[in-house]
mmCIF file of C-alpha atoms in Angstrom:
data_model
loop_
_atom_site.group_PDB
_atom_site.id
_atom_site.type_symbol
_atom_site.label_atom_id
_atom_site.label_comp_id
_atom_site.label_asym_id
_atom_site.label_seq_id
_atom_site.Cartn_x
_atom_site.Cartn_y
_atom_site.Cartn_z
ATOM 1 C CA MET A 1 41.856 2.473 0.059
ATOM 2 C CA SER A 2 42.335 0.831 4.215
ATOM 3 C CA PHE A 3 40.436 1.613 7.513
ATOM 4 C CA SER A 4 42.883 1.680 10.802
ATOM 5 C CA ALA A 5 41.923 0.155 13.909
ATOM 6 C CA ARG A 6 41.116 3.817 15.172
ATOM 7 C CA SER A 7 38.613 4.339 11.489
ATOM 8 C CA PHE A 8 37.129 0.660 11.925
ATOM 9 C CA ALA A 9 35.617 1.440 15.282
ATOM 10 C CA PHE A 10 34.420 4.433 15.307
ATOM 11 C CA PHE A 11 32.635 2.718 12.189
ATOM 12 C CA ALA A 12 31.123 0.307 14.795
ATOM 13 C CA MET A 13 29.470 3.289 16.635
ATOM 14 C CA VAL A 14 27.795 4.743 14.077
ATOM 15 C CA THR A 15 26.920 1.526 12.791
ATOM 16 C CA LEU A 16 25.173 0.482 15.366
ATOM 17 C CA ALA A 17 24.314 3.783 16.393
ATOM 18 C CA SER A 18 21.438 3.734 13.854
ATOM 19 C CA VAL A 19 19.442 0.780 15.086
ATOM 20 C CA ALA A 20 15.811 0.837 15.547
ATOM 21 C CA ALA A 21 13.721 -2.054 15.711
ATOM 22 C CA CYS A 22 10.312 -2.187 12.933
ATOM 23 C CA GLY A 23 6.809 -5.140 12.393
ATOM 24 C CA GLY A 24 6.071 -8.470 12.928
ATOM 25 C CA GLU A 25 4.716 -12.067 11.378
ATOM 26 C CA SER A 26 1.542 -12.110 9.434
ATOM 27 C CA SER A 27 -0.923 -15.065 9.802
ATOM 28 C CA SER A 28 -1.872 -17.287 7.552
ATOM 29 C CA GLY A 29 -4.935 -16.876 5.494
ATOM 30 C CA ALA A 30 -8.070 -19.839 5.226
ATOM 31 C CA GLY A 31 -9.910 -20.663 1.228
ATOM 32 C CA GLY A 32 -12.787 -18.527 0.171
ATOM 33 C CA ALA A 33 -14.095 -16.731 -2.648
ATOM 34 C CA GLY A 34 -16.645 -13.935 -3.342
ATOM 35 C CA GLY A 35 -16.130 -9.770 -2.808
ATOM 36 C CA SER A 36 -18.741 -6.945 -3.396
ATOM 37 C CA GLY A 37 -19.202 -4.049 -4.849
ATOM 38 C CA ASP A 38 -21.352 -2.494 -7.412
ATOM 39 C CA ASP A 39 -21.180 -0.770 -11.128
ATOM 40 C CA ALA A 40 -23.689 1.540 -11.728
ATOM 41 C CA ALA A 41 -23.190 3.018 -15.280
ATOM 42 C CA GLY A 42 -22.040 6.270 -15.657
ATOM 43 C CA PRO A 43 -20.596 8.734 -19.069
ATOM 44 C CA GLY A 44 -17.367 6.328 -18.501
ATOM 45 C CA SER A 45 -14.448 9.226 -18.863
ATOM 46 C CA THR A 46 -11.329 8.642 -19.457
ATOM 47 C CA SER A 47 -8.364 10.705 -17.389
ATOM 48 C CA SER A 48 -4.317 10.219 -19.048
ATOM 49 C CA GLY A 49 -0.964 11.970 -18.522
ATOM 50 C CA PRO A 50 1.510 12.879 -15.999
ATOM 51 C CA GLY A 51 0.036 12.681 -12.689
ATOM 52 C CA ALA A 52 -3.381 11.483 -11.294
ATOM 53 C CA THR A 53 -6.698 14.143 -11.875
ATOM 54 C CA SER A 54 -10.381 14.977 -10.435
ATOM 55 C CA GLY A 55 -12.876 16.550 -12.718
ATOM 56 C CA GLY A 56 -12.242 14.958 -15.734
ATOM 57 C CA ALA A 57 -9.287 17.714 -15.537
ATOM 58 C CA THR A 58 -5.020 16.694 -15.975
ATOM 59 C CA SER A 59 -2.840 18.302 -13.992
ATOM 60 C CA GLY A 60 0.513 19.359 -15.125
ATOM 61 C CA GLY A 61 1.920 15.561 -12.031
ATOM 62 C CA GLY A 62 0.296 14.007 -9.230
ATOM 63 C CA ALA A 63 -2.780 14.182 -7.441
ATOM 64 C CA THR A 64 -5.941 17.140 -7.659
ATOM 65 C CA SER A 65 -8.629 17.254 -5.787
ATOM 66 C CA GLY A 66 -12.016 17.135 -7.333
ATOM 67 C CA SER A 67 -15.844 17.243 -6.236
ATOM 68 C CA GLY A 68 -15.818 16.306 -2.634
ATOM 69 C CA SER A 69 -11.822 15.843 -2.526
ATOM 70 C CA ALA A 70 -8.987 18.278 -1.917
ATOM 71 C CA THR A 71 -5.615 16.301 -3.175
ATOM 72 C CA ALA A 72 -3.479 18.372 -4.788
ATOM 73 C CA SER A 73 -0.952 18.526 -7.220
ATOM 74 C CA SER A 74 2.840 17.183 -6.694
ATOM 75 C CA GLY A 75 5.496 18.377 -8.631
ATOM 76 C CA SER A 76 5.925 15.980 -12.683
ATOM 77 C CA GLY A 77 5.294 12.689 -13.341
ATOM 78 C CA GLY A 78 3.665 11.833 -10.354
ATOM 79 C CA ALA A 79 4.609 10.888 -6.731
ATOM 80 C CA THR A 80 8.419 12.873 -5.452
ATOM 81 C CA SER A 81 10.464 10.070 -5.771
ATOM 82 C CA GLY A 82 12.271 9.165 -1.987
ATOM 83 C CA SER A 83 11.663 7.316 1.043
ATOM 84 C CA ALA A 84 12.261 6.606 4.197
ATOM 85 C CA ALA A 85 12.904 2.934 3.266
ATOM 86 C CA SER A 86 14.715 3.521 0.052
ATOM 87 C CA SER A 87 17.997 2.179 -0.307
ATOM 88 C CA GLY A 88 20.640 1.862 -2.890
ATOM 89 C CA SER A 89 21.280 -1.421 -4.577
ATOM 90 C CA GLY A 90 25.078 -0.886 -2.343
ATOM 91 C CA ASP A 91 23.294 -0.899 1.131
ATOM 92 C CA VAL A 92 23.752 -3.825 3.454
ATOM 93 C CA ALA A 93 21.107 -5.345 3.852
ATOM 94 C CA ALA A 94 20.267 -4.737 7.495
ATOM 95 C CA SER A 95 18.533 -8.122 9.430
ATOM 96 C CA ALA A 96 18.102 -11.783 9.513
ATOM 97 C CA ALA A 97 14.458 -10.753 7.344
ATOM 98 C CA SER A 98 16.370 -9.172 4.991
ATOM 99 C CA THR A 99 16.620 -11.141 1.902
ATOM 100 C CA GLY A 100 19.499 -9.856 -0.514
ATOM 101 C CA ALA A 101 22.287 -7.828 -0.986
ATOM 102 C CA GLY A 102 20.568 -4.215 -1.350
ATOM 103 C CA ASP A 103 17.904 -4.986 0.675
ATOM 104 C CA THR A 104 16.941 -2.601 3.049
ATOM 105 C CA THR A 105 13.455 -4.030 5.037
ATOM 106 C CA THR A 106 13.378 -3.391 8.804
ATOM 107 C CA SER A 107 10.843 -5.039 11.272
ATOM 108 C CA THR A 108 10.402 -6.346 15.085
ATOM 109 C CA ALA A 109 12.401 -9.446 14.924
ATOM 110 C CA ALA A 110 14.992 -7.127 12.526
ATOM 111 C CA THR A 111 17.891 -4.423 12.592
ATOM 112 C CA GLY A 112 18.724 -0.994 10.924
ATOM 113 C CA GLY A 113 17.133 0.920 7.746
ATOM 114 C CA THR A 114 18.309 4.079 6.092
ATOM 115 C CA ASP A 115 15.559 5.728 8.244
ATOM 116 C CA PRO A 116 14.409 3.699 11.604
ATOM 117 C CA GLY A 117 12.659 6.318 12.939
ATOM 118 C CA GLY A 118 10.034 6.000 9.377
ATOM 119 C CA CYS A 119 9.465 2.322 10.258
ATOM 120 C CA SER A 120 8.482 1.531 13.670
ATOM 121 C CA ILE A 121 6.232 -1.189 12.404
ATOM 122 C CA PHE A 122 8.615 -2.792 8.223
ATOM 123 C CA CYS A 123 9.280 -0.848 5.667
ATOM 124 C CA SER A 124 10.738 -1.744 3.011
ATOM 125 C CA ASP A 125 12.324 -0.915 -0.280
ATOM 126 C CA PHE A 126 12.062 -4.801 -2.294
ATOM 127 C CA GLU A 127 15.896 -4.980 -2.716
ATOM 128 C CA GLY A 128 16.609 -8.074 -1.983
ATOM 129 C CA GLY A 129 16.107 -11.236 -4.011
ATOM 130 C CA SER A 130 12.958 -12.043 -2.539
ATOM 131 C CA LEU A 131 10.883 -10.734 -0.765
ATOM 132 C CA PRO A 132 10.804 -10.107 3.482
ATOM 133 C CA SER A 133 9.809 -12.618 5.437
ATOM 134 C CA GLU A 134 7.318 -11.150 7.024
ATOM 135 C CA VAL A 135 5.554 -10.513 4.445
ATOM 136 C CA GLN A 136 2.585 -13.157 4.257
ATOM 137 C CA PHE A 137 1.018 -13.822 0.925
ATOM 138 C CA PHE A 138 -2.931 -14.413 1.045
ATOM 139 C CA PRO A 139 -5.754 -15.578 1.048
ATOM 140 C CA GLU A 140 -3.283 -18.681 2.123
ATOM 141 C CA TYR A 141 -4.989 -21.802 -0.225
ATOM 142 C CA LEU A 142 -3.582 -20.091 -2.903
ATOM 143 C CA ARG A 143 0.113 -19.874 -1.595
ATOM 144 C CA ALA A 144 1.244 -22.580 -4.196
ATOM 145 C CA ARG A 145 1.200 -20.169 -6.058
ATOM 146 C CA MET A 146 2.262 -17.302 -5.159
ATOM 147 C CA GLY A 147 5.220 -17.510 -8.038
ATOM 148 C CA GLU A 148 1.730 -17.265 -10.725
ATOM 149 C CA PHE A 149 0.978 -13.581 -9.540
ATOM 150 C CA VAL A 150 3.749 -12.049 -7.165
ATOM 151 C CA THR A 151 7.175 -11.296 -8.205
ATOM 152 C CA LEU A 152 10.794 -9.131 -8.007
ATOM 153 C CA ASP A 153 10.128 -6.397 -10.799
ATOM 154 C CA SER A 154 13.021 -4.672 -12.133
ATOM 155 C CA THR A 155 10.529 -1.540 -12.838
ATOM 156 C CA GLY A 156 11.664 -0.393 -8.858
ATOM 157 C CA HIS A 157 10.160 3.768 -7.368
ATOM 158 C CA SER A 158 13.119 4.737 -5.828
ATOM 159 C CA GLY A 159 15.849 1.827 -6.764
ATOM 160 C CA SER A 160 16.314 -0.966 -9.762
ATOM 161 C CA ARG A 161 12.852 -3.235 -7.938
ATOM 162 C CA SER A 162 8.877 -3.193 -7.451
ATOM 163 C CA VAL A 163 7.269 -5.842 -5.294
ATOM 164 C CA LYS A 164 4.978 -6.320 -8.873
ATOM 165 C CA VAL A 165 1.433 -8.348 -8.414
ATOM 166 C CA THR A 166 -0.721 -9.855 -11.435
ATOM 167 C CA GLY A 167 -4.117 -9.363 -10.802
ATOM 168 C CA THR A 168 -6.037 -11.808 -12.539
ATOM 169 C CA ASP A 169 -8.123 -14.230 -9.747
ATOM 170 C CA PHE A 170 -9.703 -12.758 -7.414
ATOM 171 C CA SER A 171 -7.609 -12.226 -4.488
ATOM 172 C CA GLN A 172 -3.534 -11.806 -4.417
ATOM 173 C CA MET A 173 -2.826 -9.896 -1.220
ATOM 174 C CA LEU A 174 0.459 -9.312 0.706
ATOM 175 C CA GLY A 175 0.207 -8.758 4.562
ATOM 176 C CA VAL A 176 2.448 -7.456 6.829
ATOM 177 C CA ALA A 177 0.804 -7.570 10.818
ATOM 178 C CA VAL A 178 0.380 -4.407 12.158
ATOM 179 C CA PRO A 179 -1.229 -3.056 15.916
ATOM 180 C CA SER A 180 -4.654 -1.679 15.661
ATOM 181 C CA LYS A 181 -3.612 2.079 14.980
ATOM 182 C CA PHE A 182 -0.793 2.802 12.138
ATOM 183 C CA TRP A 183 0.923 5.373 10.145
ATOM 184 C CA GLY A 184 1.676 4.099 6.484
ATOM 185 C CA ARG A 185 3.281 4.481 3.206
ATOM 186 C CA ILE A 186 3.900 2.811 0.243
ATOM 187 C CA TYR A 187 4.012 4.012 -3.670
ATOM 188 C CA LEU A 188 1.742 2.468 -6.106
ATOM 189 C CA LYS A 189 1.969 2.340 -9.986
ATOM 190 C CA SER A 190 -1.082 0.542 -12.099
ATOM 191 C CA ALA A 191 -0.346 -0.159 -15.908
ATOM 192 C CA THR A 192 -4.131 0.667 -16.843
ATOM 193 C CA ASP A 193 -5.648 3.987 -15.693
ATOM 194 C CA ILE A 194 -8.246 3.456 -12.836
ATOM 195 C CA GLN A 195 -11.284 1.612 -14.125
ATOM 196 C CA MET A 196 -15.056 1.517 -13.096
ATOM 197 C CA GLY A 197 -15.861 -1.754 -11.625
ATOM 198 C CA HIS A 198 -14.555 -2.300 -8.541
ATOM 199 C CA ASN A 199 -11.010 -3.252 -6.866
ATOM 200 C CA THR A 200 -9.143 -3.046 -3.809
ATOM 201 C CA TYR A 201 -5.334 -2.189 -3.602
ATOM 202 C CA VAL A 202 -4.668 -1.733 0.285
ATOM 203 C CA ALA A 203 -6.823 -2.685 3.333
ATOM 204 C CA ALA A 204 -6.372 -2.894 6.781
ATOM 205 C CA ALA A 205 -7.701 -6.297 8.044
ATOM 206 C CA GLU A 206 -9.168 -7.714 11.546
ATOM 207 C CA GLY A 207 -9.069 -11.511 10.079
ATOM 208 C CA ASN A 208 -5.874 -13.920 9.929
ATOM 209 C CA GLY A 209 -6.197 -12.479 5.830
ATOM 210 C CA ASP A 210 -8.234 -14.195 3.944
ATOM 211 C CA PRO A 211 -10.385 -11.670 1.971
ATOM 212 C CA ASN A 212 -13.718 -13.261 3.552
ATOM 213 C CA ASN A 213 -11.942 -13.412 7.165
ATOM 214 C CA GLY A 214 -13.194 -11.088 9.396
ATOM 215 C CA GLU A 215 -13.753 -6.788 8.186
ATOM 216 C CA GLN A 216 -11.666 -5.657 6.446
ATOM 217 C CA ILE A 217 -11.306 -1.468 4.872
ATOM 218 C CA ARG A 218 -10.252 -1.009 1.558
ATOM 219 C CA ILE A 219 -8.783 1.114 -0.177
ATOM 220 C CA GLY A 220 -9.455 0.766 -4.051
ATOM 221 C CA GLU A 221 -10.732 1.183 -7.547
ATOM 222 C CA HIS A 222 -14.949 2.376 -8.300
ATOM 223 C CA GLN A 223 -16.722 4.615 -10.856
ATOM 224 C CA CYS A 224 -13.326 5.331 -12.234
ATOM 225 C CA GLN A 225 -12.323 7.072 -8.972
ATOM 226 C CA LEU A 226 -10.222 6.426 -5.293
ATOM 227 C CA GLU A 227 -12.388 5.053 -2.817
ATOM 228 C CA LEU A 228 -12.883 3.276 -0.131
ATOM 229 C CA ASN A 229 -14.969 -0.176 0.944
ATOM 230 C CA ARG A 230 -15.524 -1.810 4.042
ATOM 231 C CA LYS A 231 -16.164 -5.494 3.544
ATOM 232 C CA SER A 232 -18.790 -5.865 5.820
ATOM 233 C CA ASP A 233 -22.149 -3.938 4.467
ATOM 234 C CA ASP A 234 -20.414 -2.605 1.440
ATOM 235 C CA LYS A 235 -20.764 0.944 2.624
ATOM 236 C CA GLU A 236 -18.023 3.481 0.806
ATOM 237 C CA MET A 237 -16.638 6.545 0.334
ATOM 238 C CA LEU A 238 -15.495 8.090 -3.706
ATOM 239 C CA SER A 239 -12.978 10.693 -3.766
ATOM 240 C CA ASN A 240 -15.781 12.660 -6.020
ATOM 241 C CA GLY A 241 -18.206 12.761 -2.606
ATOM 242 C CA GLY A 242 -20.404 9.732 -4.387
ATOM 243 C CA MET A 243 -21.770 9.692 -7.450
ATOM 244 C CA TYR A 244 -22.043 7.077 -8.572
ATOM 245 C CA MET A 245 -20.189 8.078 -12.253
ATOM 246 C CA CYS A 246 -16.324 8.129 -13.455
ATOM 247 C CA SER A 247 -17.021 12.147 -13.480
ATOM 248 C CA GLY A 248 -14.498 13.411 -10.709
ATOM 249 C CA GLY A 249 -12.798 12.663 -8.660
ATOM 250 C CA VAL A 250 -8.982 11.196 -7.877
ATOM 251 C CA LYS A 251 -8.189 9.541 -10.649
ATOM 252 C CA LEU A 252 -4.842 7.695 -11.331
ATOM 253 C CA VAL A 253 -2.926 7.265 -14.620
ATOM 254 C CA ALA A 254 -1.855 4.394 -16.130
ATOM 255 C CA ASN A 255 2.453 3.675 -15.586
ATOM 256 C CA THR A 256 2.428 6.844 -13.133
ATOM 257 C CA TRP A 257 3.440 6.194 -10.018
ATOM 258 C CA TYR A 258 1.983 7.663 -6.633
ATOM 259 C CA CYS A 259 2.794 8.070 -3.103
ATOM 260 C CA LEU A 260 -0.456 6.632 -0.797
ATOM 261 C CA GLU A 261 -0.775 7.056 2.766
ATOM 262 C CA PHE A 262 -3.136 6.071 5.113
ATOM 263 C CA HIS A 263 -4.189 6.100 9.014
ATOM 264 C CA TYR A 264 -5.763 3.476 10.532
ATOM 265 C CA ASP A 265 -7.659 4.034 13.928
ATOM 266 C CA GLY A 266 -9.138 1.733 14.984
ATOM 267 C CA PRO A 267 -9.779 1.443 18.813
ATOM 268 C CA GLY A 268 -10.727 5.117 17.029
ATOM 269 C CA ARG A 269 -13.334 4.293 14.226
ATOM 270 C CA SER A 270 -11.094 6.663 11.899
ATOM 271 C CA VAL A 271 -9.306 6.045 8.222
ATOM 272 C CA SER A 272 -7.807 8.806 6.396
ATOM 273 C CA VAL A 273 -6.789 8.027 2.943
ATOM 274 C CA PHE A 274 -3.619 11.437 1.455
ATOM 275 C CA VAL A 275 -1.827 10.917 -2.768
ATOM 276 C CA ASP A 276 0.755 12.794 -3.593
ATOM 277 C CA GLY A 277 0.865 14.424 0.266
ATOM 278 C CA ALA A 278 -2.390 15.928 -0.138
ATOM 279 C CA GLU A 279 -5.618 13.836 2.809
ATOM 280 C CA VAL A 280 -8.894 13.426 0.237
ATOM 281 C CA ASN A 281 -11.118 14.247 2.307
ATOM 282 C CA ALA A 282 -14.315 12.781 0.916
ATOM 283 C CA MET A 283 -12.253 9.431 1.666
ATOM 284 C CA HIS A 284 -12.001 10.603 5.022
ATOM 285 C CA VAL A 285 -14.638 8.869 7.413
ATOM 286 C CA THR A 286 -14.774 8.909 11.790
ATOM 287 C CA ASP A 287 -17.632 6.552 12.300
ATOM 288 C CA TRP A 288 -16.016 3.113 11.407
ATOM 289 C CA GLY A 289 -15.473 0.806 14.109
ATOM 290 C CA PRO A 290 -13.936 0.428 16.493
ATOM 291 C CA TYR A 291 -11.451 -2.729 15.060
ATOM 292 C CA ASP A 292 -8.680 -4.237 16.009
ATOM 293 C CA TYR A 293 -6.872 -4.470 13.040
ATOM 294 C CA LYS A 294 -4.115 -7.176 13.117
ATOM 295 C CA LEU A 295 -3.057 -6.805 9.714
ATOM 296 C CA PHE A 296 -2.160 -4.545 6.153
ATOM 297 C CA LYS A 297 -2.016 -6.199 2.791
ATOM 298 C CA PHE A 298 -1.645 -4.243 -0.350
ATOM 299 C CA GLY A 299 -1.379 -6.062 -3.585
ATOM 300 C CA PHE A 300 -4.784 -6.307 -5.150
ATOM 301 C CA GLU A 301 -7.996 -7.849 -5.176
ATOM 302 C CA LYS A 302 -11.368 -8.194 -8.271
ATOM 303 C CA TYR A 303 -14.318 -8.187 -7.893
ATOM 304 C CA HIS A 304 -16.743 -6.682 -10.210
ATOM 305 C CA GLY A 305 -13.587 -5.168 -12.440
ATOM 306 C CA GLY A 306 -10.895 -6.380 -14.970
ATOM 307 C CA ALA A 307 -7.022 -8.057 -14.414
ATOM 308 C CA LYS A 308 -4.630 -5.092 -13.167
ATOM 309 C CA THR A 309 -0.973 -5.274 -13.121
ATOM 310 C CA MET A 310 0.028 -3.379 -10.445
ATOM 311 C CA TRP A 311 4.057 -2.070 -8.645
ATOM 312 C CA TYR A 312 3.550 -1.416 -5.166
ATOM 313 C CA ASP A 313 7.645 0.225 -3.420
ATOM 314 C CA ASP A 314 8.916 1.424 -0.826
ATOM 315 C CA LEU A 315 6.237 0.385 2.610
ATOM 316 C CA ALA A 316 6.953 1.992 5.832
ATOM 317 C CA LEU A 317 4.570 1.259 9.056
ATOM 318 C CA HIS A 318 4.714 3.419 11.334
ATOM 319 C CA SER A 319 3.266 5.156 14.505
ATOM 320 C CA GLU A 320 3.649 8.492 13.626
ATOM 321 C CA ARG A 321 2.722 10.186 8.954
ATOM 322 C CA VAL A 322 5.604 8.470 6.793
ATOM 323 C CA GLY A 323 5.355 11.281 4.884
ATOM 324 C CA CYS A 324 6.592 11.116 0.711
ATOM 325 C CA GLY A 325 9.920 12.788 0.675
ATOM 326 C CA LYS A 326 11.668 10.426 2.918
#
């Protein structure tokens, strides 16, 4: 099959029309150690099944609401697949910041992407042979050992690859530069059910990327449920409404992809969290700040919980809500 000159010109026009700009570069961090969070004892209930559960009951798939939360169930097997950034292995890498055949990464330093309207800051499906250049490892003092903690794995959500984070030391996080107000969507999966111990999956950070520098508003696990946590005073919003026990709340079970959305409004003092498309009302705050966020971070940060292996895919950071179905 061959293209005529007219066909090629038409193809070029269509391709150029789809180009859009997205993300920035992250700053490096400095050394440090620590973390915070208490582990109040609870009845230790655990969840199993194809989706997130709450209040000890298992849903047919996806996340269901518990005491104080309003998450609604999604389809069987967890979150609806697909993303604003996903692409097949045959897609052309769209920018100088893209890193290998098939990677669909867009940023302000790059062009392209399967859905430019859904990632005005940054997006990637991590289908390339290495991480996009905009994604930096933190803390900086562990950067030389990054390969021990972060790899591209063949267990993708929408494609054939995802970012695998082996959480063993205190902090193994990847960071992308963001403005002080942004929406985001990422798919995540864990090798184990959500833990009683206190750990972080994703965060918005004011500082230079080091886990002990600047304010950080973190989304993670505690008391066997999803929670929101502020670094400076360890204030916490449990998804079960504040009961320090492994009962209720949003429970993410092992080996299941979930769509995690978040809206960080630093100047507006608000944070909103969504699981599989439905807001977790108990984790919504309107009086944390004002903050001047610099980085979005994802990976694993361990305070009082056990080690954990996480997978992340189809990251999209945007000025408006992206959603789970794109």
